[in-house]
Amino acid sequence: MNPRKEQIYAVLEQMKRENRAAQERLTKEASLEEYRSLARADVQDDVPITVWSDAFQKALDENEILRIPASDEVYYIDRPIRIPSDRRITADEGAVIRLKKGILTIMFRNVHTVDGTHAPIVSECRDRNIAIIGGRWEESLERRRGYGRSGMFDENRSYYGVSTCMFFNNMDGLTLRNMTFAHCGGFAVQTGDITNMHIDDITFEECYADGLHLNGNTERVSVTNVRGQVGDDLVALNMYDWQNSSVDFGPTKTVLCENLELSKDSGYKAIRIEPGVYYYDDGSSVDCGLYDTIIKNVRGIKTFKLYYQTPRYKIDGGEPERGGPGSGDYLFFEDIDIDLDYPLDWFGEYINSDPVRGAFAGFEFGANIGHLFFENINLKLYREQFPYSYLFCVGPKSCVIDGGTMEVFDPYVSCEVGTVELKNIRVNGAEPDDITPYIRAVTFDNVNGDGRSSGTGVIANVVYKKGDE
């Protein structure tokens, strides 16, 4: 095993031990049923319901461990519940916790959250040691509502970049296990500025945006056994992000994402991994890179999108958002099946196989990566229909819409991948003798004719080994 990979596993095993030890020190326990007197009767769709918001909050304020019993009755919530440090919520099988209809805010968050949109987070008061185990966690939505229309931090949307059911940041030691999320209009879970995060055995049912949306300034993360139906990314590692999707910007280090399976009926079969350079209000910047990361045993994903992308902009008279490609090093992709039967982004350049802009791939890179590893990758290509489809591409992307007036991507990006090591790669069932036909470095020369659409991708060194070598 690669020594760097061994180190990642060792660090994360130590992290899980630390999280478990912190949780084992918790002792004061209560059942939510003991706080029933604080629940109140309400009506939804002419049906009587019980709202438990006050009971949840009081129970969490007074106890370290809160047990939610199984019940034929749904536990409704109508406002954000704040979880203090040193807490565990344990929900029995059959416990359903649901946001009441019409509630457009988050369901749960930790107490000392901070908005890092405008300046780096510097906080003397970080939360610690929070766990949620078990339970079915639902919103009352039937479609994605959009940013600012559900999953808001509060009714005033005082954290512009929060759009989720549960939000955690500015803390150490988060554990989420054996949970099911359903009918989430925004992200199911959004995090950032966290060390020691253990997420395991998560299921999504009819969720409409990202499942796990993990933002920057994060270190020591294990995400395993994640499955289900989402409308966008199953897991997003967005160190850089748009301001409507994050309040945490910065590097992410030492990550394992393993055993991920997207359902066949999910709308967007991608995993977004987004490095980038982010600028704060005072003009200072941070490289939101990704380092020491293993992504392993993934099914149902067509494209891993590891490139800097700004919001679309007008080609004539518009300006892309300030920023630039981010960085990364020692990224391992292993045991992954990809059926690339169509371009994930359904733009004309890809559908019609434009020879300049039409390259798409199972792995798309628009970042400066030092060391990149692929092992045990099974790829199906359909080159009779899409001749510019690849295992991986490096470099800028460009697609224009609205009659050629709007640019979707960032064609001015230049970036380089240093050393790529590939082993046991199968394309359409066979190991190629030569891997070069399946990789591409993309170069644009003022493709939009606007003076800012020239970019170059570079692959410095390729080491290819067949399975028996």
CSV table of C-alpha atoms in Angstrom, one decimal:
chain,number,residue,atom,x,y,z
A,1,MET,CA,0.0,0.0,0.0
A,2,ASN,CA,1.1,3.5,-0.7
A,3,PRO,CA,2.7,5.0,2.5
A,4,ARG,CA,0.6,8.1,2.2
A,5,LYS,CA,-2.6,6.1,1.9
A,6,GLU,CA,-1.6,4.1,5.0
A,7,GLN,CA,-1.1,7.3,6.9
A,8,ILE,CA,-4.6,8.5,5.9
A,9,TYR,CA,-6.2,5.3,7.2
A,10,ALA,CA,-4.2,5.5,10.4
A,11,VAL,CA,-5.1,9.1,11.1
A,12,LEU,CA,-8.8,8.5,10.5
A,13,GLU,CA,-8.9,5.4,12.7
A,14,GLN,CA,-7.4,7.5,15.5
A,15,MET,CA,-10.0,10.2,14.8
A,16,LYS,CA,-12.8,7.7,15.2
A,17,ARG,CA,-11.3,6.4,18.5
A,18,GLU,CA,-11.2,10.0,19.8
A,19,ASN,CA,-14.8,10.6,18.8
A,20,ARG,CA,-15.9,7.4,20.5
A,21,ALA,CA,-14.0,8.1,23.7
A,22,ALA,CA,-15.5,11.6,23.9
A,23,GLN,CA,-19.0,10.2,23.5
A,24,GLU,CA,-18.4,7.4,26.1
A,25,ARG,CA,-17.8,10.1,28.7
A,26,LEU,CA,-21.4,11.3,28.4
A,27,THR,CA,-23.7,10.1,31.2
A,28,LYS,CA,-26.7,12.3,31.9
A,29,GLU,CA,-29.6,10.8,29.9
A,30,ALA,CA,-33.2,11.5,29.3
A,31,SER,CA,-36.0,10.4,27.0
A,32,LEU,CA,-37.8,13.0,25.0
A,33,GLU,CA,-41.0,11.5,26.4
A,34,GLU,CA,-40.1,13.0,29.8
A,35,TYR,CA,-40.5,16.4,28.2
A,36,ARG,CA,-43.9,15.8,26.6
A,37,SER,CA,-45.5,18.5,28.8
A,38,LEU,CA,-43.6,21.1,26.7
A,39,ALA,CA,-44.9,19.7,23.4
A,40,ARG,CA,-48.0,21.5,22.0
A,41,ALA,CA,-50.9,20.6,19.9
A,42,ASP,CA,-51.2,22.0,16.4
A,43,VAL,CA,-52.9,21.4,13.1
A,44,GLN,CA,-51.5,20.6,9.7
A,45,ASP,CA,-53.7,20.0,6.6
A,46,ASP,CA,-56.7,19.8,9.0
A,47,VAL,CA,-55.0,17.0,10.9
A,48,PRO,CA,-54.0,17.3,14.5
A,49,ILE,CA,-50.2,17.1,15.1
A,50,THR,CA,-47.9,17.6,18.0
A,51,VAL,CA,-45.0,20.1,17.8
A,52,TRP,CA,-42.0,19.1,19.9
A,53,SER,CA,-39.6,22.1,19.4
A,54,ASP,CA,-39.7,23.3,23.0
A,55,ALA,CA,-39.4,19.8,24.3
A,56,PHE,CA,-36.3,19.1,22.1
A,57,GLN,CA,-34.6,22.3,23.1
A,58,LYS,CA,-35.2,21.9,26.8
A,59,ALA,CA,-34.1,18.3,26.8
A,60,LEU,CA,-30.9,19.0,25.0
A,61,ASP,CA,-30.1,22.0,27.3
A,62,GLU,CA,-30.5,19.8,30.4
A,63,ASN,CA,-29.1,16.4,29.3
A,64,GLU,CA,-26.0,15.0,27.6
A,65,ILE,CA,-27.8,12.1,26.0
A,66,LEU,CA,-31.3,12.4,24.5
A,67,ARG,CA,-33.2,9.3,23.4
A,68,ILE,CA,-36.1,9.6,21.0
A,69,PRO,CA,-38.4,6.7,21.4
A,70,ALA,CA,-40.0,4.9,18.5
A,71,SER,CA,-43.6,6.1,18.0
A,72,ASP,CA,-46.5,5.9,15.7
A,73,GLU,CA,-46.6,9.7,16.1
A,74,VAL,CA,-44.3,12.0,14.1
A,75,TYR,CA,-42.2,14.3,16.1
A,76,TYR,CA,-42.8,17.7,14.4
A,77,ILE,CA,-40.4,20.6,14.7
A,78,ASP,CA,-41.2,24.2,13.7
A,79,ARG,CA,-38.0,26.1,14.4
A,80,PRO,CA,-34.2,25.5,14.4
A,81,ILE,CA,-33.0,23.5,17.4
A,82,ARG,CA,-29.6,24.3,18.8
A,83,ILE,CA,-27.4,21.4,20.0
A,84,PRO,CA,-24.8,22.3,22.7
A,85,SER,CA,-21.4,20.7,23.1
A,86,ASP,CA,-21.1,17.2,24.6
A,87,ARG,CA,-24.4,15.9,23.4
A,88,ARG,CA,-25.7,12.7,21.8
A,89,ILE,CA,-29.2,12.3,20.2
A,90,THR,CA,-30.1,8.6,19.8
A,91,ALA,CA,-33.3,7.9,17.9
A,92,ASP,CA,-34.9,4.5,18.1
A,93,GLU,CA,-35.9,2.6,15.0
A,94,GLY,CA,-39.3,3.9,14.1
A,95,ALA,CA,-38.7,7.5,15.3
A,96,VAL,CA,-39.6,10.1,12.6
A,97,ILE,CA,-38.6,13.7,13.2
A,98,ARG,CA,-40.1,16.1,10.6
A,99,LEU,CA,-40.2,19.8,9.9
A,100,LYS,CA,-43.7,21.1,9.9
A,101,LYS,CA,-45.0,22.3,6.5
A,102,GLY,CA,-44.3,25.9,5.8
A,103,ILE,CA,-41.1,26.0,7.9
A,104,LEU,CA,-38.3,27.2,5.7
A,105,THR,CA,-35.4,27.1,8.2
A,106,ILE,CA,-33.0,24.4,9.2
A,107,MET,CA,-34.0,21.7,11.7
A,108,PHE,CA,-30.8,21.3,13.8
A,109,ARG,CA,-27.5,23.1,14.2
A,110,ASN,CA,-24.8,23.4,16.8
A,111,VAL,CA,-24.9,26.4,19.2
A,112,HIS,CA,-21.7,28.3,18.2
A,113,THR,CA,-22.0,28.5,14.5
A,114,VAL,CA,-20.1,31.3,12.7
A,115,ASP,CA,-20.4,32.9,9.2
A,116,GLY,CA,-17.1,32.7,7.4
A,117,THR,CA,-18.2,34.3,4.2
A,118,HIS,CA,-16.6,37.7,4.6
A,119,ALA,CA,-13.5,36.9,6.7
A,120,PRO,CA,-11.8,33.7,8.0
A,121,ILE,CA,-13.5,32.2,11.0
A,122,VAL,CA,-11.5,33.1,14.2
A,123,SER,CA,-13.5,31.9,17.2
A,124,GLU,CA,-12.5,31.3,20.7
A,125,CYS,CA,-15.7,29.4,21.3
A,126,ARG,CA,-15.9,26.2,19.3
A,127,ASP,CA,-18.4,23.5,19.9
A,128,ARG,CA,-17.3,19.9,20.5
A,129,ASN,CA,-18.4,16.3,20.7
A,130,ILE,CA,-21.9,16.2,19.1
A,131,ALA,CA,-23.4,12.9,17.8
A,132,ILE,CA,-26.7,11.9,16.2
A,133,ILE,CA,-27.4,8.2,15.9
A,134,GLY,CA,-30.4,6.7,14.2
A,135,GLY,CA,-33.7,8.1,13.3
A,136,ARG,CA,-35.6,9.3,10.2
A,137,TRP,CA,-35.2,13.0,9.6
A,138,GLU,CA,-37.6,14.6,7.2
A,139,GLU,CA,-38.7,17.9,5.7
A,140,SER,CA,-42.2,18.3,4.4
A,141,LEU,CA,-41.3,19.1,0.8
A,142,GLU,CA,-42.0,17.4,-2.6
A,143,ARG,CA,-39.3,19.2,-4.7
A,144,ARG,CA,-36.3,21.4,-4.4
A,145,ARG,CA,-37.2,24.8,-3.3
A,146,GLY,CA,-34.0,26.7,-4.1
A,147,TYR,CA,-31.6,28.8,-2.1
A,148,GLY,CA,-33.4,31.2,0.3
A,149,ARG,CA,-36.6,29.2,-0.1
A,150,SER,CA,-35.9,26.3,2.3
A,151,GLY,CA,-33.1,25.3,4.6
A,152,MET,CA,-32.4,28.8,5.7
A,153,PHE,CA,-30.2,29.4,8.8
A,154,ASP,CA,-33.1,31.5,10.3
A,155,GLU,CA,-36.1,33.4,9.0
A,156,ASN,CA,-33.9,36.3,8.0
A,157,ARG,CA,-31.4,34.1,6.1
A,158,SER,CA,-28.7,35.8,8.2
A,159,TYR,CA,-26.2,33.1,6.9
A,160,TYR,CA,-26.7,33.6,3.2
A,161,GLY,CA,-24.7,30.4,2.3
A,162,VAL,CA,-26.7,28.0,4.4
A,163,SER,CA,-29.3,25.8,2.6
A,164,THR,CA,-29.8,22.6,4.5
A,165,CYS,CA,-31.7,20.4,6.9
A,166,MET,CA,-28.9,20.1,9.4
A,167,PHE,CA,-25.9,22.5,9.7
A,168,PHE,CA,-22.7,22.1,11.7
A,169,ASN,CA,-19.6,24.3,11.7
A,170,ASN,CA,-17.0,25.8,14.0
A,171,MET,CA,-16.6,22.6,16.0
A,172,ASP,CA,-14.5,19.6,16.8
A,173,GLY,CA,-15.9,16.1,16.9
A,174,LEU,CA,-19.0,15.4,14.9
A,175,THR,CA,-20.5,11.9,14.5
A,176,LEU,CA,-23.6,11.1,12.3
A,177,ARG,CA,-24.5,7.5,12.0
A,178,ASN,CA,-27.4,5.2,10.9
A,179,MET,CA,-29.6,8.1,9.8
A,180,THR,CA,-32.2,8.4,7.0
A,181,PHE,CA,-33.0,11.7,5.4
A,182,ALA,CA,-36.2,12.3,3.3
A,183,HIS,CA,-37.8,15.1,1.4
A,184,CYS,CA,-35.1,17.6,2.0
A,185,GLY,CA,-35.5,20.7,-0.2
A,186,GLY,CA,-31.9,21.9,0.2
A,187,PHE,CA,-28.9,19.9,1.3
A,188,ALA,CA,-29.5,17.2,3.9
A,189,VAL,CA,-26.3,17.9,5.9
A,190,GLN,CA,-24.0,21.0,5.4
A,191,THR,CA,-20.8,21.3,7.3
A,192,GLY,CA,-17.5,23.3,7.4
A,193,ASP,CA,-14.7,24.4,9.7
A,194,ILE,CA,-14.8,21.1,11.5
A,195,THR,CA,-12.1,18.7,12.7
A,196,ASN,CA,-12.8,15.0,13.4
A,197,MET,CA,-16.0,14.2,11.5
A,198,HIS,CA,-17.3,10.6,11.3
A,199,ILE,CA,-20.3,10.0,9.0
A,200,ASP,CA,-21.4,6.4,8.5
A,201,ASP,CA,-24.5,4.5,7.3
A,202,ILE,CA,-26.6,7.4,5.8
A,203,THR,CA,-29.6,6.8,3.5
A,204,PHE,CA,-31.3,9.5,1.3
A,205,GLU,CA,-34.9,9.0,0.2
A,206,GLU,CA,-36.4,11.5,-2.2
A,207,CYS,CA,-34.0,14.3,-1.3
A,208,TYR,CA,-33.8,17.1,-3.9
A,209,ALA,CA,-30.3,18.7,-3.6
A,210,ASP,CA,-27.0,17.5,-2.3
A,211,GLY,CA,-26.9,14.7,0.3
A,212,LEU,CA,-23.8,15.6,2.2
A,213,HIS,CA,-22.4,19.0,1.4
A,214,LEU,CA,-19.0,19.4,3.1
A,215,ASN,CA,-17.4,22.8,2.9
A,216,GLY,CA,-13.9,24.0,3.6
A,217,ASN,CA,-11.5,24.4,6.5
A,218,THR,CA,-12.2,20.8,7.4
A,219,GLU,CA,-9.8,18.1,8.6
A,220,ARG,CA,-9.9,14.4,9.4
A,221,VAL,CA,-13.1,13.2,7.8
A,222,SER,CA,-14.5,9.7,7.3
A,223,VAL,CA,-17.6,9.3,5.2
A,224,THR,CA,-18.6,5.6,4.7
A,225,ASN,CA,-21.7,3.7,3.5
A,226,VAL,CA,-23.7,6.4,2.0
A,227,ARG,CA,-26.6,5.6,-0.4
A,228,GLY,CA,-29.8,6.7,-1.9
A,229,GLN,CA,-31.7,9.2,-4.0
A,230,VAL,CA,-30.7,12.8,-4.3
A,231,GLY,CA,-31.3,15.6,-6.8
A,232,ASP,CA,-27.7,16.8,-7.0
A,233,ASP,CA,-24.4,15.5,-5.6
A,234,LEU,CA,-24.5,12.4,-3.4
A,235,VAL,CA,-21.5,13.8,-1.6
A,236,ALA,CA,-19.9,17.2,-2.3
A,237,LEU,CA,-16.5,18.2,-1.1
A,238,ASN,CA,-16.7,21.9,-1.8
A,239,MET,CA,-13.7,23.5,-0.2
A,240,TYR,CA,-14.5,26.5,-2.5
A,241,ASP,CA,-18.1,27.2,-3.3
A,242,TRP,CA,-20.5,29.9,-4.4
A,243,GLN,CA,-21.7,32.3,-1.7
A,244,ASN,CA,-25.2,30.9,-1.8
A,245,SER,CA,-23.8,27.4,-0.9
A,246,SER,CA,-21.2,27.9,1.8
A,247,VAL,CA,-20.1,29.9,4.8
A,248,ASP,CA,-16.8,28.0,5.2
A,249,PHE,CA,-13.9,28.4,2.8
A,250,GLY,CA,-10.4,26.9,3.0
A,251,PRO,CA,-8.5,23.6,2.6
A,252,THR,CA,-9.8,20.1,3.5
A,253,LYS,CA,-7.3,17.5,4.6
A,254,THR,CA,-7.2,13.8,5.3
A,255,VAL,CA,-10.5,12.4,4.0
A,256,LEU,CA,-11.9,9.0,3.3
A,257,CYS,CA,-15.1,8.6,1.2
A,258,GLU,CA,-15.9,4.9,0.8
A,259,ASN,CA,-18.8,2.7,-0.2
A,260,LEU,CA,-21.0,5.3,-1.9
A,261,GLU,CA,-23.9,4.2,-4.1
A,262,LEU,CA,-26.2,6.6,-5.9
A,263,SER,CA,-29.7,5.2,-6.8
A,264,LYS,CA,-30.4,4.8,-10.5
A,265,ASP,CA,-33.3,7.2,-10.4
A,266,SER,CA,-31.3,10.1,-9.0
A,267,GLY,CA,-31.4,13.1,-11.2
A,268,TYR,CA,-27.7,14.1,-11.3
A,269,LYS,CA,-25.1,11.4,-11.2
A,270,ALA,CA,-22.1,13.3,-9.9
A,271,ILE,CA,-19.8,13.9,-7.0
A,272,ARG,CA,-18.6,17.5,-6.9
A,273,ILE,CA,-15.1,18.1,-5.5
A,274,GLU,CA,-14.3,21.8,-5.8
A,275,PRO,CA,-11.0,23.3,-5.1
A,276,GLY,CA,-10.6,27.0,-5.8
A,277,VAL,CA,-9.1,30.3,-4.6
A,278,TYR,CA,-11.7,32.3,-2.6
A,279,TYR,CA,-11.4,36.0,-1.9
A,280,TYR,CA,-12.7,37.7,1.3
A,281,ASP,CA,-14.1,41.2,1.5
A,282,ASP,CA,-10.7,42.8,2.4
A,283,GLY,CA,-9.1,41.3,-0.7
A,284,SER,CA,-7.2,38.5,1.1
A,285,SER,CA,-7.5,35.0,-0.4
A,286,VAL,CA,-7.4,31.4,0.6
A,287,ASP,CA,-6.5,28.4,-1.5
A,288,CYS,CA,-9.4,26.0,-0.9
A,289,GLY,CA,-7.4,22.8,-1.7
A,290,LEU,CA,-7.9,19.1,-1.1
A,291,TYR,CA,-5.1,17.0,0.3
A,292,ASP,CA,-4.6,13.3,1.4
A,293,THR,CA,-8.0,12.0,0.2
A,294,ILE,CA,-9.2,8.5,-0.7
A,295,ILE,CA,-12.4,8.0,-2.7
A,296,LYS,CA,-13.2,4.3,-2.9
A,297,ASN,CA,-15.8,1.9,-3.9
A,298,VAL,CA,-18.3,4.2,-5.7
A,299,ARG,CA,-21.3,3.1,-7.8
A,300,GLY,CA,-23.8,5.1,-9.8
A,301,ILE,CA,-21.7,8.1,-10.5
A,302,LYS,CA,-20.9,9.2,-14.0
A,303,THR,CA,-18.6,12.1,-13.4
A,304,PHE,CA,-16.3,13.3,-10.6
A,305,LYS,CA,-16.2,17.1,-11.0
A,306,LEU,CA,-12.9,18.3,-9.6
A,307,TYR,CA,-12.6,21.8,-11.1
A,308,TYR,CA,-13.0,25.4,-10.2
A,309,GLN,CA,-16.3,26.8,-11.4
A,310,THR,CA,-17.8,30.3,-10.9
A,311,PRO,CA,-21.4,31.3,-11.5
A,312,ARG,CA,-22.2,31.7,-15.2
A,313,TYR,CA,-21.5,35.1,-16.6
A,314,LYS,CA,-22.1,37.3,-19.7
A,315,ILE,CA,-19.4,36.9,-22.4
A,316,ASP,CA,-19.9,40.5,-23.6
A,317,GLY,CA,-19.7,43.0,-20.8
A,318,GLY,CA,-19.8,40.5,-17.9
A,319,GLU,CA,-17.1,39.5,-15.5
A,320,PRO,CA,-16.5,36.1,-13.9
A,321,GLU,CA,-16.5,36.0,-10.1
A,322,ARG,CA,-13.1,36.7,-8.7
A,323,GLY,CA,-11.1,33.6,-7.9
A,324,GLY,CA,-8.9,31.0,-9.5
A,325,PRO,CA,-8.1,27.3,-9.7
A,326,GLY,CA,-7.3,25.6,-6.4
A,327,SER,CA,-4.8,22.9,-5.5
A,328,GLY,CA,-4.6,19.3,-4.3
A,329,ASP,CA,-2.2,16.6,-3.6
A,330,TYR,CA,-2.3,12.8,-3.0
A,331,LEU,CA,-5.8,12.1,-4.2
A,332,PHE,CA,-6.6,8.4,-4.6
A,333,PHE,CA,-9.6,7.1,-6.6
A,334,GLU,CA,-10.1,3.4,-6.3
A,335,ASP,CA,-12.7,0.6,-7.1
A,336,ILE,CA,-15.0,2.8,-9.1
A,337,ASP,CA,-17.4,1.8,-11.9
A,338,ILE,CA,-18.4,4.4,-14.4
A,339,ASP,CA,-20.9,4.0,-17.3
A,340,LEU,CA,-20.4,7.1,-19.3
A,341,ASP,CA,-23.2,6.7,-21.7
A,342,TYR,CA,-24.0,10.4,-21.9
A,343,PRO,CA,-22.4,13.7,-20.9
A,344,LEU,CA,-23.5,14.6,-17.4
A,345,ASP,CA,-23.8,18.3,-18.4
A,346,TRP,CA,-26.3,18.1,-21.3
A,347,PHE,CA,-24.9,21.0,-23.3
A,348,GLY,CA,-24.6,21.2,-27.1
A,349,GLU,CA,-20.8,21.2,-27.1
A,350,TYR,CA,-20.8,17.7,-25.5
A,351,ILE,CA,-23.9,16.3,-27.2
A,352,ASN,CA,-22.7,17.4,-30.7
A,353,SER,CA,-19.0,16.4,-30.0
A,354,ASP,CA,-17.4,19.8,-30.6
A,355,PRO,CA,-13.7,19.1,-31.3
A,356,VAL,CA,-12.5,22.0,-29.2
A,357,ARG,CA,-15.0,22.2,-26.3
A,358,GLY,CA,-16.6,18.8,-26.4
A,359,ALA,CA,-14.3,16.7,-24.2
A,360,PHE,CA,-16.0,15.2,-21.1
A,361,ALA,CA,-14.8,12.4,-18.8
A,362,GLY,CA,-15.4,10.3,-15.8
A,363,PHE,CA,-13.0,12.5,-13.9
A,364,GLU,CA,-12.7,16.2,-14.8
A,365,PHE,CA,-9.9,18.2,-13.3
A,366,GLY,CA,-9.5,22.0,-13.3
A,367,ALA,CA,-7.0,22.4,-10.4
A,368,ASN,CA,-3.3,22.1,-9.7
A,369,ILE,CA,-2.8,18.6,-8.4
A,370,GLY,CA,0.6,17.3,-7.3
A,371,HIS,CA,0.0,13.5,-7.2
A,372,LEU,CA,-3.1,11.7,-8.5
A,373,PHE,CA,-3.8,8.0,-8.4
A,374,PHE,CA,-6.3,5.7,-10.2
A,375,GLU,CA,-6.7,2.0,-9.4
A,376,ASN,CA,-9.3,-0.6,-10.2
A,377,ILE,CA,-11.4,1.7,-12.4
A,378,ASN,CA,-14.0,0.1,-14.7
A,379,LEU,CA,-15.0,2.5,-17.4
A,380,LYS,CA,-17.6,2.2,-20.2
A,381,LEU,CA,-17.3,4.6,-23.1
A,382,TYR,CA,-19.6,5.0,-26.1
A,383,ARG,CA,-17.2,6.6,-28.6
A,384,GLU,CA,-19.2,5.8,-31.6
A,385,GLN,CA,-21.6,8.4,-30.3
A,386,PHE,CA,-19.3,10.5,-28.1
A,387,PRO,CA,-15.8,10.4,-29.6
A,388,TYR,CA,-14.5,13.0,-27.1
A,389,SER,CA,-15.3,11.0,-24.0
A,390,TYR,CA,-12.4,10.0,-21.7
A,391,LEU,CA,-11.3,8.5,-18.5
A,392,PHE,CA,-10.0,11.9,-17.3
A,393,CYS,CA,-9.5,15.4,-18.7
A,394,VAL,CA,-7.4,18.2,-17.3
A,395,GLY,CA,-7.9,21.8,-18.2
A,396,PRO,CA,-10.5,24.5,-18.9
A,397,LYS,CA,-14.2,23.9,-19.8
A,398,SER,CA,-16.5,26.0,-21.9
A,399,CYS,CA,-20.1,25.8,-22.8
A,400,VAL,CA,-22.2,28.8,-24.0
A,401,ILE,CA,-25.9,29.2,-23.7
A,402,ASP,CA,-28.6,31.8,-24.4
A,403,GLY,CA,-27.7,32.3,-28.0
A,404,GLY,CA,-24.0,32.4,-27.2
A,405,THR,CA,-24.2,35.2,-24.7
A,406,MET,CA,-23.6,33.4,-21.5
A,407,GLU,CA,-20.6,31.3,-20.4
A,408,VAL,CA,-21.3,28.3,-18.1
A,409,PHE,CA,-17.8,27.4,-17.1
A,410,ASP,CA,-14.4,29.2,-16.9
A,411,PRO,CA,-12.4,28.8,-20.2
A,412,TYR,CA,-9.6,31.0,-18.9
A,413,VAL,CA,-8.4,28.4,-16.4
A,414,SER,CA,-4.9,27.0,-16.7
A,415,CYS,CA,-3.9,24.2,-14.4
A,416,GLU,CA,-1.5,21.2,-14.2
A,417,VAL,CA,-1.6,17.7,-12.8
A,418,GLY,CA,1.9,16.7,-11.8
A,419,THR,CA,2.2,12.9,-11.6
A,420,VAL,CA,-0.7,10.5,-12.5
A,421,GLU,CA,-0.4,6.9,-11.6
A,422,LEU,CA,-2.9,4.4,-13.1
A,423,LYS,CA,-3.2,0.7,-12.3
A,424,ASN,CA,-5.7,-1.9,-13.4
A,425,ILE,CA,-7.8,0.4,-15.6
A,426,ARG,CA,-10.5,-1.4,-17.7
A,427,VAL,CA,-12.1,0.4,-20.6
A,428,ASN,CA,-15.1,-1.4,-22.1
A,429,GLY,CA,-14.1,-4.6,-20.3
A,430,ALA,CA,-10.4,-4.7,-21.3
A,431,GLU,CA,-7.1,-3.3,-20.1
A,432,PRO,CA,-5.7,-1.0,-22.7
A,433,ASP,CA,-2.1,-1.5,-23.7
A,434,ASP,CA,-1.8,2.3,-24.0
A,435,ILE,CA,-3.7,4.6,-21.7
A,436,THR,CA,-3.0,7.8,-23.7
A,437,PRO,CA,-6.1,7.6,-25.9
A,438,TYR,CA,-8.3,7.8,-22.8
A,439,ILE,CA,-6.8,10.9,-21.2
A,440,ARG,CA,-6.8,14.5,-22.5
A,441,ALA,CA,-5.2,17.8,-21.7
A,442,VAL,CA,-7.6,20.6,-22.9
A,443,THR,CA,-6.3,23.8,-24.4
A,444,PHE,CA,-8.4,26.8,-25.5
A,445,ASP,CA,-7.2,29.8,-27.6
A,446,ASN,CA,-9.7,32.6,-27.0
A,447,VAL,CA,-12.6,30.3,-27.8
A,448,ASN,CA,-15.2,33.0,-27.0
A,449,GLY,CA,-13.4,35.7,-28.9
A,450,ASP,CA,-13.5,37.9,-25.8
A,451,GLY,CA,-9.9,38.1,-24.8
A,452,ARG,CA,-10.3,36.1,-21.6
A,453,SER,CA,-11.1,32.6,-22.8
A,454,SER,CA,-7.6,31.1,-23.3
A,455,GLY,CA,-6.6,28.3,-20.9
A,456,THR,CA,-4.3,25.3,-20.8
A,457,GLY,CA,-4.4,22.0,-19.1
A,458,VAL,CA,-1.1,20.1,-18.5
A,459,ILE,CA,-0.5,16.5,-17.6
A,460,ALA,CA,3.2,16.5,-16.6
A,461,ASN,CA,3.8,12.8,-16.0
A,462,VAL,CA,1.8,9.6,-16.5
A,463,VAL,CA,2.7,6.2,-15.0
A,464,TYR,CA,0.5,3.4,-16.3
A,465,LYS,CA,0.6,-0.1,-15.0
A,466,LYS,CA,-1.6,-3.0,-16.1
A,467,GLY,CA,-3.0,-5.2,-13.4
A,468,ASP,CA,-0.3,-7.9,-13.6
A,469,GLU,CA,2.6,-5.4,-13.6
